[in-house]
Amino acid sequence: MYAIIGASGNTGSVVTGRLLAHGEEVRVIGRDPSRLERFIEKGAEAMAADVGDAAALTRAFTGAKAVYLMIPPNPSSPNVREDQERVSDALVAAVQNAGAEYAVVLSSVGADKPDRTGPVVGLHNLEQKLNGVAALQAVYLRAGYFMENLLPQVGVIQNFGVVGGPLRSDLKVAMIATRDIGVAAAEALLKLEFTGKQARELLGQRHLTYQEVASIIGHAIGKPDLGYMQLGPAQLKPALTQMGMSSNMADLLLEMSEALNSGYMAPLEPRSAQNTTPTSIETFVAEQIVPRFTGKAAGA
Ligand SMILES: NC(=O)c1ccc[n+]([C@@H]2O[C@H](COP(=O)([O-])OP(=O)(O)OC[C@H]3O[C@@H](n4cnc5c(N)ncnc54)[C@H](OP(=O)(O)O)[C@@H]3O)[C@@H](O)[C@H]2O)c1
């Protein structure tokens, strides 16, 4: 049996769908059972548990041979890093108490660094804490920058006529569609071939600059001159807090952006067949961005 944290989310839903399609026994975990309904209909067992509740997580992991772990984003928290530590403590305690043998863990490029990477420090610490569980076999999927981070750009383009953000316009970023992470995680869970503790980078289909992304979006929406504008912290922080982020989360994102811009936070591996995944930015834009302009997006 597999237990899946974040089963209703971007990556967890793909992991769950693929395991169920293979006829596997799956326990899906989330705060809101109604969001897990679609998996129950396909044979999954649902369990409500908060990721900060070690006892509830222990019950949810009991009987699972392998677990899919993540620290769910909590962008409105006034102290994101403290929350991350509380969650990673609970996840690790539950893995230990339930005696799970295998874990596939959603981590990030930059999780090799112990500091100055904003929210990614929480993923570094999660890896470190899991390294202390001797009996566990774990693979840390160090994913690149999610293409889903581009979705708020729809509003930015509609309001300001540009793509805007904190990253340098010429910075090559490994951008990945979350479904590719879900597919890789499901494959790792189905095979269970990893031993010890391993980090594996997932770098998307190719590296891209925001300038290139703006041009690709522009061509797809009939604005071929669409450009990218790098914004400084003074412009960005109010915009991020207006979107519902806490001031603390906005500061962490700006710290992470600085780490990316300076090259401190970057993939460790050269691009290879093993860390390259299939979904291109053109496909992501056609499927996820264009429908949001035409009002035809699922759930938009
Ligand atoms: N954005 C990036 O570029 C990037 C890059 C690399 C790594 N990451 C990492 O990726 C992770 C996010 O992955 P994702 O996009 O797949 O997540 P997601 O779509 O945001 O989903 C989060 C899931 O967690 C559940 N959840 C939220 N709070 C919970 C709680 N307190 N207790 C139990 N369940 C809870 C949610 O379900 P309910 O709401 O139903 O409870 C949801 O299913 C984060 O750790 C992030 O640091 C992000």
PDB file of C-alpha atoms in Angstrom, residues 2 27 32 80-81 122 147-148 198 247 281:
ATOM      1  CA  TYR A   2       1.123   3.541  -0.784  1.00  0.00           C
ATOM      2  CA  ARG A  27      -4.226   5.860   0.773  1.00  0.00           C
ATOM      3  CA  ASP A  32     -10.353  18.129   3.135  1.00  0.00           C
ATOM      4  CA  VAL A  80       6.825  30.003   6.911  1.00  0.00           C
ATOM      5  CA  ARG A  81      10.159  28.556   7.947  1.00  0.00           C
ATOM      6  CA  GLY A 122      12.879  23.888   4.604  1.00  0.00           C
ATOM      7  CA  MET A 147       5.952  26.136 -14.865  1.00  0.00           C
ATOM      8  CA  GLU A 148       2.818  26.580 -12.715  1.00  0.00           C
ATOM      9  CA  GLN A 198      19.627   9.550  -3.048  1.00  0.00           C
ATOM     10  CA  SER A 247       5.123  39.550   4.328  1.00  0.00           C
ATOM     11  CA  ILE A 281       6.937  25.227 -22.318  1.00  0.00           C
TER      12      ILE A 281
END
